[in-house]
PDB file of C-alpha atoms and ligand atoms in Angstrom:
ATOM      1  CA  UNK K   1     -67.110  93.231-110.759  1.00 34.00           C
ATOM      2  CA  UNK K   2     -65.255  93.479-113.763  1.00 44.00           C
ATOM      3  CA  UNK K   3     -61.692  93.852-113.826  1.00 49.00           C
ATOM      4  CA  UNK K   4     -59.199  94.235-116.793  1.00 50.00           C
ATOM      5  CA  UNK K   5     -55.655  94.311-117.146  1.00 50.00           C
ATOM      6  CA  UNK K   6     -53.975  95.376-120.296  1.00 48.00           C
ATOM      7  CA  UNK K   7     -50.683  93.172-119.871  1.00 51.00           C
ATOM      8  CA  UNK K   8     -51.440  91.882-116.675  1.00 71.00           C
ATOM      9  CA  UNK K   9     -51.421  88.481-115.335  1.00 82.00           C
ATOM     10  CA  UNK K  10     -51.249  86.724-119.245  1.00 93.00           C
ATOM     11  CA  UNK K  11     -49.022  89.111-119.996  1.00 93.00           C
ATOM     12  CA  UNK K  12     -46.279  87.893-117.460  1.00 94.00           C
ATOM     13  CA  UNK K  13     -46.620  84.704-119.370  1.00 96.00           C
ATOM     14  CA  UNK K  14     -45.172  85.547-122.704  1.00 96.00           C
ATOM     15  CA  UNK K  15     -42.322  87.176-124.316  1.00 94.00           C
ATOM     16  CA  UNK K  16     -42.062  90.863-124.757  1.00 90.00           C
ATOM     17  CA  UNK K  17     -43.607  91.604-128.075  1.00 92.00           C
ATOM     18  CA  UNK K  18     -46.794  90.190-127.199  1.00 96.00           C
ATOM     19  CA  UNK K  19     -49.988  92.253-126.358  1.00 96.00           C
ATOM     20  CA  UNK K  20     -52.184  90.958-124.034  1.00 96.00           C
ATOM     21  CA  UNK K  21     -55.573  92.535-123.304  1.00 94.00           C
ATOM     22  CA  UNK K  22     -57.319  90.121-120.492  1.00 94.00           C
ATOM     23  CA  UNK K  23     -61.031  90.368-117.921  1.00 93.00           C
ATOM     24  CA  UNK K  24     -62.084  89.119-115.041  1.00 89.00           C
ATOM     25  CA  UNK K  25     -65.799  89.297-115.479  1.00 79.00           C
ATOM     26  CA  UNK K  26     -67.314  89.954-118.653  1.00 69.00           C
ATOM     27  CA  UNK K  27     -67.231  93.439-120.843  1.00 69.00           C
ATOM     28  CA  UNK K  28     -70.748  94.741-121.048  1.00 64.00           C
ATOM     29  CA  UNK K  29     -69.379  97.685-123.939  1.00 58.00           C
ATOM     30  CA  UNK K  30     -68.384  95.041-126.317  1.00 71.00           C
ATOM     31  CA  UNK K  31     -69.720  95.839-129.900  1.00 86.00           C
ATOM     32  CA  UNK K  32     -69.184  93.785-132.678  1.00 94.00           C
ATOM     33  CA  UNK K  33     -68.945  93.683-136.468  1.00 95.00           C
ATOM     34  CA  UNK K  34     -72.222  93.284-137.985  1.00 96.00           C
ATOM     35  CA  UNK K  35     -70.442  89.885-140.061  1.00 97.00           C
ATOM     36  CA  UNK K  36     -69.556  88.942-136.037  1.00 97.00           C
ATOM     37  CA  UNK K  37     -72.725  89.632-134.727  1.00 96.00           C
ATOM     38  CA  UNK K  38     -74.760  87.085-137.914  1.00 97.00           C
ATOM     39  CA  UNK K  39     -71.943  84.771-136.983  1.00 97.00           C
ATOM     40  CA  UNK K  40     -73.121  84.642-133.232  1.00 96.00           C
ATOM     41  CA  UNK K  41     -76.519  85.551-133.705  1.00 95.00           C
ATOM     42  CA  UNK K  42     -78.095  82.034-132.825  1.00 97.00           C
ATOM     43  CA  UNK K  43     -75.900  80.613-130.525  1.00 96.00           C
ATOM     44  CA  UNK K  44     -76.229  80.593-126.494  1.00 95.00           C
ATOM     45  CA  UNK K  45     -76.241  84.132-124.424  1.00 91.00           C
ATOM     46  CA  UNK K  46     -73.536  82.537-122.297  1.00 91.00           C
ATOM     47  CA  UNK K  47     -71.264  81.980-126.011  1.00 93.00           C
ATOM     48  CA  UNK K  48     -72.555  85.412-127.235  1.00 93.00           C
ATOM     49  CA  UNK K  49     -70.761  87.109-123.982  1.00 91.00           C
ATOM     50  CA  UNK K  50     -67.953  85.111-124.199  1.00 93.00           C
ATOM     51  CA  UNK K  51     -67.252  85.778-127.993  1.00 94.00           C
ATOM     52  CA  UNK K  52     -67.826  89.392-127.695  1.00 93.00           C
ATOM     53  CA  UNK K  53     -65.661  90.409-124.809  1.00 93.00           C
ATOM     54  CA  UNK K  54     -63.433  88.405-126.856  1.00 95.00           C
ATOM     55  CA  UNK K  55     -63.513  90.553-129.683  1.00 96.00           C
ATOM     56  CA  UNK K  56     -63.097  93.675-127.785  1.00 94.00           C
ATOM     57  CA  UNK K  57     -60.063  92.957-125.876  1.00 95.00           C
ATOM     58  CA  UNK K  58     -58.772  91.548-129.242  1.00 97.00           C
ATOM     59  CA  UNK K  59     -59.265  94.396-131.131  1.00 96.00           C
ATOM     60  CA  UNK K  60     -57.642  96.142-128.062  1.00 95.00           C
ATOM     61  CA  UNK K  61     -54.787  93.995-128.181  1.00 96.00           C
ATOM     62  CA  UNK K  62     -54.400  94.417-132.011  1.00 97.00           C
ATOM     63  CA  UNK K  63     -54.641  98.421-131.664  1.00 97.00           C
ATOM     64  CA  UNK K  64     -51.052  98.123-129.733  1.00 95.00           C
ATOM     65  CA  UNK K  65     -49.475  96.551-132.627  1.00 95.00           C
ATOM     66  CA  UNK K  66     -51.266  99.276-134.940  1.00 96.00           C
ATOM     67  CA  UNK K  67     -54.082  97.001-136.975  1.00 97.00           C
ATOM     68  CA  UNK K  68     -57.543  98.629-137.093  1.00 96.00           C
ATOM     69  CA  UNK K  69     -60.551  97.506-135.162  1.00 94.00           C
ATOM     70  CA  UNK K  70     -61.309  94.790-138.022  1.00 95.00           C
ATOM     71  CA  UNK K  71     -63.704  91.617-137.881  1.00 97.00           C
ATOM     72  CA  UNK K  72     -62.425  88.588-135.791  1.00 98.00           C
ATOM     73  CA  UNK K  73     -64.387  85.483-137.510  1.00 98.00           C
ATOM     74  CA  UNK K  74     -63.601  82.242-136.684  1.00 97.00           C
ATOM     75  CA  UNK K  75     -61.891  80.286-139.713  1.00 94.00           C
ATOM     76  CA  UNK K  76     -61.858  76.528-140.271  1.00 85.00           C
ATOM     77  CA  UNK K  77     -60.947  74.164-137.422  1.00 93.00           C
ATOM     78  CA  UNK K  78     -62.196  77.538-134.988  1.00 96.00           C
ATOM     79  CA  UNK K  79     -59.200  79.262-134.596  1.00 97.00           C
ATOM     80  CA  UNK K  80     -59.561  83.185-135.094  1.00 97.00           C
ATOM     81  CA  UNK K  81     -59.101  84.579-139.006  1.00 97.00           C
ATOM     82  CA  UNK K  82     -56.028  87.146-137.371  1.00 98.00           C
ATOM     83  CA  UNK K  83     -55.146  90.336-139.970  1.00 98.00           C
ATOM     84  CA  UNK K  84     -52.202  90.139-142.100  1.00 97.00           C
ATOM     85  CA  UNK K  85     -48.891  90.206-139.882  1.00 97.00           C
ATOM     86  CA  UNK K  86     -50.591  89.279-137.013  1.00 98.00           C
ATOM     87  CA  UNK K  87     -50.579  86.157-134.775  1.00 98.00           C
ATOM     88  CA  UNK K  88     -52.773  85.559-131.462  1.00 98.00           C
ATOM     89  CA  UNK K  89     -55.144  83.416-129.537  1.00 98.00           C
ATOM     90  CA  UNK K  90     -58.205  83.584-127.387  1.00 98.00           C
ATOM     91  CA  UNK K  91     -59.466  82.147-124.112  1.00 98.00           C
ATOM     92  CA  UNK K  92     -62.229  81.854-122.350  1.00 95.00           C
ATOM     93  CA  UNK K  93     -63.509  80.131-119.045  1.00 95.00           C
ATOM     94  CA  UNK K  94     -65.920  81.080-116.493  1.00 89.00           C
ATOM     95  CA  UNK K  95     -65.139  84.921-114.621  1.00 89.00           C
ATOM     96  CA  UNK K  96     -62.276  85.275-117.663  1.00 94.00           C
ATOM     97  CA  UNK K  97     -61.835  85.959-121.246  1.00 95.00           C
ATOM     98  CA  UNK K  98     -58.278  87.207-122.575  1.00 96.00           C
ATOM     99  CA  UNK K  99     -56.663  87.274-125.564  1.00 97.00           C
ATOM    100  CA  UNK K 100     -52.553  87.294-126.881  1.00 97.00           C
ATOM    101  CA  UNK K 101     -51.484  89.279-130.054  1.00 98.00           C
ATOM    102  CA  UNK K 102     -48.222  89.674-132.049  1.00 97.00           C
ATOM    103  CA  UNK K 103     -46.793  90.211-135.008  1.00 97.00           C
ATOM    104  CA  UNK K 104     -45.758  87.141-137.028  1.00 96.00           C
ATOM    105  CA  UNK K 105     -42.178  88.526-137.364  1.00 94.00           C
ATOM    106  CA  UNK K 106     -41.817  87.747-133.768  1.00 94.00           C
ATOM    107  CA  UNK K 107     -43.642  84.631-133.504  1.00 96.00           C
ATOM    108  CA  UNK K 108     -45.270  82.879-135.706  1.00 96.00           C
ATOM    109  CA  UNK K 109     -47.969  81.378-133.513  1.00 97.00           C
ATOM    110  CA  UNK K 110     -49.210  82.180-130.156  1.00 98.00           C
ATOM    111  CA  UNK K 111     -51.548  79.690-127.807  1.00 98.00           C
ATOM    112  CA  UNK K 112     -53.200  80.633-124.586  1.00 98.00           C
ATOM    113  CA  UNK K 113     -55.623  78.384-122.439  1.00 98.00           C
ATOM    114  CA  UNK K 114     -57.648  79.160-118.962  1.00 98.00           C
ATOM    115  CA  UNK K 115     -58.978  76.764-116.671  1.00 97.00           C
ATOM    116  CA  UNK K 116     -60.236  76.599-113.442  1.00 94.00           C
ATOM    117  CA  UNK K 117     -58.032  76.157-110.700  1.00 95.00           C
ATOM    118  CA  UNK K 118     -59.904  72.303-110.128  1.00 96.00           C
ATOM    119  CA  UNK K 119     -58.883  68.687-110.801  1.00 97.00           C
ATOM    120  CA  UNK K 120     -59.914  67.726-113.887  1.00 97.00           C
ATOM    121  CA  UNK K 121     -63.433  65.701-114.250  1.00 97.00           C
ATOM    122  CA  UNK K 122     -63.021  61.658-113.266  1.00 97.00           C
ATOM    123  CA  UNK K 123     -61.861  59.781-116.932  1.00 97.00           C
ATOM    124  CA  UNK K 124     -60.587  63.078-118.248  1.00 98.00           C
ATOM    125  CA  UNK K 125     -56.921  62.647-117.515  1.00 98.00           C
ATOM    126  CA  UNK K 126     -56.904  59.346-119.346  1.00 98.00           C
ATOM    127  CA  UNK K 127     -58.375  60.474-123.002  1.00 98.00           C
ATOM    128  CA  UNK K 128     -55.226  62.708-123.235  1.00 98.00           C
ATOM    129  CA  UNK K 129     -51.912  61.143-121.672  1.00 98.00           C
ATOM    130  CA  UNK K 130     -50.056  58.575-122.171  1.00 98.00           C
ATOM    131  CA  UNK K 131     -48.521  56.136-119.292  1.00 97.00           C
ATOM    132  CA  UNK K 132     -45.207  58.101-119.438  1.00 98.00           C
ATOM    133  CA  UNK K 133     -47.115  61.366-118.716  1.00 98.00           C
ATOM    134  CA  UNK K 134     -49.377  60.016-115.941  1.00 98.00           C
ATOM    135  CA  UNK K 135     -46.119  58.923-114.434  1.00 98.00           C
ATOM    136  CA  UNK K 136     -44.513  62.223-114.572  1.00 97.00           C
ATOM    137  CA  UNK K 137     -47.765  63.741-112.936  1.00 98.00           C
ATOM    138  CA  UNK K 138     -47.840  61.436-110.270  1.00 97.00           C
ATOM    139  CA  UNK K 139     -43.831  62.933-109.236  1.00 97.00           C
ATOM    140  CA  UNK K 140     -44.479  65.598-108.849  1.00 97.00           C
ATOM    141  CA  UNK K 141     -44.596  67.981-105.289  1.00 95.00           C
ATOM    142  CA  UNK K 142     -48.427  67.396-104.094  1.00 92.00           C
ATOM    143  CA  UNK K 143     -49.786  70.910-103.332  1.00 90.00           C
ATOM    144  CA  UNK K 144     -52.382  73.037-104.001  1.00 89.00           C
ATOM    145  CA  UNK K 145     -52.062  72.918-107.997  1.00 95.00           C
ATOM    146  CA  UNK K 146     -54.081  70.343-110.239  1.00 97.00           C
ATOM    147  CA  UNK K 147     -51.060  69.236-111.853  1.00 98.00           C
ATOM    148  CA  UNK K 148     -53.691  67.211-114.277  1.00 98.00           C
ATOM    149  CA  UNK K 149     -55.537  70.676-115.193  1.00 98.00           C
ATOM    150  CA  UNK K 150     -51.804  72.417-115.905  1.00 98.00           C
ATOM    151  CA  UNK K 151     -51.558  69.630-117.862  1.00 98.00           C
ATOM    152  CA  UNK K 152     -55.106  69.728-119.906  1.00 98.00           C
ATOM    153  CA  UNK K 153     -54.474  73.277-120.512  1.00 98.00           C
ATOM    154  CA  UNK K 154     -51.246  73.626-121.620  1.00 98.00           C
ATOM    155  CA  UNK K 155     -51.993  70.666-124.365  1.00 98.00           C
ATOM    156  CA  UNK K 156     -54.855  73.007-125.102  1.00 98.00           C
ATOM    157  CA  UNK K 157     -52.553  76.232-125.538  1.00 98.00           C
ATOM    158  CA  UNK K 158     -49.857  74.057-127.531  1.00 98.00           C
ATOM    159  CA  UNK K 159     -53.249  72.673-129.936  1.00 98.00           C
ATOM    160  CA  UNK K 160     -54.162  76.477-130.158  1.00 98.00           C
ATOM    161  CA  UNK K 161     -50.910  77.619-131.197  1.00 98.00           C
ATOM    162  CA  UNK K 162     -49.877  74.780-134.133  1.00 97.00           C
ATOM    163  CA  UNK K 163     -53.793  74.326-135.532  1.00 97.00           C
ATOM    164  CA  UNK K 164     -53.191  77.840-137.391  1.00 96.00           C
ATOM    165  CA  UNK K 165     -49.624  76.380-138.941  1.00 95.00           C
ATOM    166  CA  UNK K 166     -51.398  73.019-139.865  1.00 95.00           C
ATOM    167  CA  UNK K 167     -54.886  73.203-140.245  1.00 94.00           C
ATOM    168  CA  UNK K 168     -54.964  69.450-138.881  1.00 94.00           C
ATOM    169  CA  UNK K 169     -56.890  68.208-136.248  1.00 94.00           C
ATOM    170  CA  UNK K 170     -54.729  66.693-133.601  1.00 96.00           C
ATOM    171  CA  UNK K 171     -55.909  64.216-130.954  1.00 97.00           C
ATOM    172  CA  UNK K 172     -54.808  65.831-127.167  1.00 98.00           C
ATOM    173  CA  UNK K 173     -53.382  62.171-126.534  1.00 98.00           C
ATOM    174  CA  UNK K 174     -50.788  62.744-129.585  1.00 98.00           C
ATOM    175  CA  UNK K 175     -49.261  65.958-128.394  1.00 98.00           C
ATOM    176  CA  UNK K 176     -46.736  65.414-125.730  1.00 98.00           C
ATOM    177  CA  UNK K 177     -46.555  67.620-122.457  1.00 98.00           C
ATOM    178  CA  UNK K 178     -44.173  67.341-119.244  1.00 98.00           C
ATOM    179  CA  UNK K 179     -45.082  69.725-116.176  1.00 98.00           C
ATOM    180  CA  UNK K 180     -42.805  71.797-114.280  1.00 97.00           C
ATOM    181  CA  UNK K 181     -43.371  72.988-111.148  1.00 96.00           C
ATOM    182  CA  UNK K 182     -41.157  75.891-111.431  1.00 96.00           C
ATOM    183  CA  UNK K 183     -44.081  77.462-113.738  1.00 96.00           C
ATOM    184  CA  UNK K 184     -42.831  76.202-117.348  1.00 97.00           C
ATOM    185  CA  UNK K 185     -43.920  73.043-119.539  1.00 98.00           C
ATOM    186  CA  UNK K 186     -42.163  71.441-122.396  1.00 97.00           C
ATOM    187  CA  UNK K 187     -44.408  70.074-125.280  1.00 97.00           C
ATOM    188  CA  UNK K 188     -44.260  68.335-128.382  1.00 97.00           C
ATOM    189  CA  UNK K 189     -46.510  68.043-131.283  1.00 96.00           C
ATOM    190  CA  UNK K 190     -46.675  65.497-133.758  1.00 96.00           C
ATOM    191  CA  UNK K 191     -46.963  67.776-136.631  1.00 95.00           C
ATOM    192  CA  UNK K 192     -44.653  70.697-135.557  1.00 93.00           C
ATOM    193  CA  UNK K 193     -40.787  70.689-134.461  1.00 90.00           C
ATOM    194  CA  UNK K 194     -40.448  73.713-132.467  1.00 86.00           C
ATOM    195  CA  UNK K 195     -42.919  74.319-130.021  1.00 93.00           C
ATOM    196  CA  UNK K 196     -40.587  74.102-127.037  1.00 87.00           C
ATOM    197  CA  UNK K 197     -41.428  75.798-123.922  1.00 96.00           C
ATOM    198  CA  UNK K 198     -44.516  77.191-122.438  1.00 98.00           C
ATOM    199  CA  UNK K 199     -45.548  78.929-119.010  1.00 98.00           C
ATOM    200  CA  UNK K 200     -48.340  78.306-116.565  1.00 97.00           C
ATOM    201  CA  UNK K 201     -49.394  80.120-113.891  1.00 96.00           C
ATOM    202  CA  UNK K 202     -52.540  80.954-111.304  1.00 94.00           C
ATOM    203  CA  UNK K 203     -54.155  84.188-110.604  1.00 90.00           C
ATOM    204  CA  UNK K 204     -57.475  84.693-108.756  1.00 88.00           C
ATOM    205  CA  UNK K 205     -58.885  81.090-109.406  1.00 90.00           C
ATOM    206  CA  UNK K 206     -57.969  80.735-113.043  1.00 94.00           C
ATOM    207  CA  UNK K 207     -55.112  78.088-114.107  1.00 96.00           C
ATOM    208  CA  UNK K 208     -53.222  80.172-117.534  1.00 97.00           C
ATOM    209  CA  UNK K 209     -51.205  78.307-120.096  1.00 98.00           C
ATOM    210  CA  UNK K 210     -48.887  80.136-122.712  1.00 98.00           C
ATOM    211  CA  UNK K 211     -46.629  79.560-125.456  1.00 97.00           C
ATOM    212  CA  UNK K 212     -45.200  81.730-128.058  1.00 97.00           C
ATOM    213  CA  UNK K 213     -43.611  79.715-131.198  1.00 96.00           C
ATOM    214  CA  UNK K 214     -40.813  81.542-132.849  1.00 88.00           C
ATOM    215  CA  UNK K 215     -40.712  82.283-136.606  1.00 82.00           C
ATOM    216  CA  UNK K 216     -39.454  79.110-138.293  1.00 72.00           C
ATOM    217  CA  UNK K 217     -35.747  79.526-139.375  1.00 60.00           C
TER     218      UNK K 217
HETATM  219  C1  COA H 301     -59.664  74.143-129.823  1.00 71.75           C
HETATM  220  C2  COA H 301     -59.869  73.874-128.346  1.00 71.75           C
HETATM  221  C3  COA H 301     -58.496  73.885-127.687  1.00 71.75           C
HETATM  222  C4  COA H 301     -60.738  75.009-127.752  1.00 71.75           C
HETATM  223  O1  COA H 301     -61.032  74.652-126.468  1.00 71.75           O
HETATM  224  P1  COA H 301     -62.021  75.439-125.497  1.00 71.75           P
HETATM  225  O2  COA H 301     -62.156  74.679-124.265  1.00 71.75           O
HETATM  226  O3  COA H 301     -63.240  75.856-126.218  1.00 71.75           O
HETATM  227  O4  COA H 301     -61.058  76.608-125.166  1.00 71.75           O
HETATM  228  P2  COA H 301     -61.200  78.140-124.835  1.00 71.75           P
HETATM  229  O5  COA H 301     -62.544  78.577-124.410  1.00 71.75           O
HETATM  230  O6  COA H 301     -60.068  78.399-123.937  1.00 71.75           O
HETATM  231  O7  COA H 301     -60.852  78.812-126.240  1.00 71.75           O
HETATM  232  C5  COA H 301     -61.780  79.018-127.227  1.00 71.75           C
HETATM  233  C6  COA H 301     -61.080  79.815-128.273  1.00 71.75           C
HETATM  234  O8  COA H 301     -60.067  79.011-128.867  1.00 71.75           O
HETATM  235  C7  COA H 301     -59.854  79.477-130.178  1.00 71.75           C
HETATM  236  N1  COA H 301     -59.827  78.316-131.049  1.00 71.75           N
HETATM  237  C8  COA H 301     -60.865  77.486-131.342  1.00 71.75           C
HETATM  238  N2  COA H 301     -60.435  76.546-132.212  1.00 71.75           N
HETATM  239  C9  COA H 301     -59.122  76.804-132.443  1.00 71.75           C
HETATM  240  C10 COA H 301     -58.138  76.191-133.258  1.00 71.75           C
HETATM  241  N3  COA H 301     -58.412  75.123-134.017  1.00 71.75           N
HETATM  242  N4  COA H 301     -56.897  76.715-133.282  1.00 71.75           N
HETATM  243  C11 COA H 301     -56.590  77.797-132.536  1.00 71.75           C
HETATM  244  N5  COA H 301     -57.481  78.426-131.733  1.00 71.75           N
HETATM  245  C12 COA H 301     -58.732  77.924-131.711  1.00 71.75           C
HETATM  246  C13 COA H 301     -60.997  80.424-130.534  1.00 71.75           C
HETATM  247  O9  COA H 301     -60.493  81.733-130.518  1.00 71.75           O
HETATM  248  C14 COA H 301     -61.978  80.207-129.409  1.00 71.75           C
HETATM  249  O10 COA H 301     -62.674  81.367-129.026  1.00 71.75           O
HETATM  250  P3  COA H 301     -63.701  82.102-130.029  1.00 71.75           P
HETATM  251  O11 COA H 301     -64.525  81.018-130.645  1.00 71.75           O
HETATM  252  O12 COA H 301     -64.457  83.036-129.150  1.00 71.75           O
HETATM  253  O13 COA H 301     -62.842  82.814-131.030  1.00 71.75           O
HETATM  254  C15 COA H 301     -60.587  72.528-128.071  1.00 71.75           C
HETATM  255  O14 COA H 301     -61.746  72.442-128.850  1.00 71.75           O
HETATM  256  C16 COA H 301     -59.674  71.305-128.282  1.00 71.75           C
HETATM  257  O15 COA H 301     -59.090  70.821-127.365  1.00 71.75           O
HETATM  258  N6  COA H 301     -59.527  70.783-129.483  1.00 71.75           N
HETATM  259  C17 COA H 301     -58.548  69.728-129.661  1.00 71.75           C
HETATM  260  C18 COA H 301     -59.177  68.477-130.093  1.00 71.75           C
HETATM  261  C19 COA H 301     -59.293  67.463-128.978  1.00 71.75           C
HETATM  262  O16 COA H 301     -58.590  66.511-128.910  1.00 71.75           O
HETATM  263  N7  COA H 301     -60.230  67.677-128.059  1.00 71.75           N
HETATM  264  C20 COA H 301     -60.510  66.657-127.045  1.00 71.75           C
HETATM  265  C21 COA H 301     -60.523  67.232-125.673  1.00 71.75           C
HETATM  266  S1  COA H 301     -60.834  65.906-124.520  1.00 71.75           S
END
């Protein structure tokens, strides 16, 4: 069954100001702009459900911060071409899609990641930490969270959020990320002061990570 919550579960996550339009399941009423659909056209059915539930709930997202249903094409590097003033990010894993919006007055970036709740594969961990980060891992509280797929995921939601600022590619390995178990992480990127502090949390079998940058001083 599909689900949806308008600022539900993501929306927790992030800062007020920040529009969150999220499923569980896919949306079978997506529609999408004919320069969306020859974007998509050839690729899997799998990817074609995935991109165009998330185009609805970003479009549905973007209505609550008044932009008009426009086309969402992916620019270079992948991340989402947003409208003028506006800032977001899109997820997807399997059983959720969701997407973040604001303006860029408030924040100047936004990333988002979902995983599921699941140790990450064998060899995984070690492409994209360092010794000092394995450490921290390994202290803290065993339990029934993957600290290494908090982990993943949040250096996936920090990659999301600074790719749009920089355009460069950045290795996973060179972006720093402690774990909190209080439900916050603390990240650095090589190419970006002020990314700060994110959130994590789990809801019905999917791991979220968020982070909202702030508008640089
Ligand atoms: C960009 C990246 C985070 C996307 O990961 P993913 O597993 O496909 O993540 P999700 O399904 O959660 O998100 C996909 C969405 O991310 C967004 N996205 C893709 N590239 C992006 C980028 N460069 N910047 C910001 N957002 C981006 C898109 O909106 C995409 O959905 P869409 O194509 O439907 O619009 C991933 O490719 C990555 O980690 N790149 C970093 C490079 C690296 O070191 N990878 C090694 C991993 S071991």
């Amino acid at each position: 069954m599909t689900t949806t919550a308008p600022a539900g579960v993501l929306g927790s996550l992030l800062p007020p100001y920040v529009h969150c339009a999220e499923a569980f399941g896919t949306l079978d009423a997506g529609r999408l702009h004919p320069s969306e659909a020859a974007y998509i056209r050839d690729r899997s059915p799998r990817r074609r459900q995935q991109f165009t539930t998330a185009r609805t709930l970003a479009r549905r997202a973007l209505a609550e911060l008044g932009h008009p249903p426009v086309p969402l094409l992916p620019g270079p590097g992948g991340a989402p071409q947003w409208p003028s003033g506006a800032a977001g990010s899109i997820t997807h894993t399997r059983g959720y899609t969701a997407c973040a919006v604001t303006s860029t007055g408030r924040h100047v970036s936004l990333g988002i990641d979902a995983e599921p709740v699941r140790p990450l594969p064998h060899g995984v961990l070690d492409l994209v930490s360092c010794q000092d980060e394995r450490r921290g891992l390994a202290a803290l509280p065993v339990g029934e969270v993957p600290w290494d797929a908090v982990f993943f995921s949040a250096k996936e939601a920090v990659y999301k959020a600074v790719h749009p600022l920089t355009r460069r590619w950045t290795a996973l390995a060179a972006i720093t990320v402690a774990v909190h178990p209080d439900g916050t992480f603390t990240a650095r990127h090589p190419h970006h002061d002020d990314v700060g502090t994110g959130q994590w949390g789990v809801h019905r079998g999917i791991l979220m990570t968020a982070l909202a940058l702030p508008p640089t001083a």
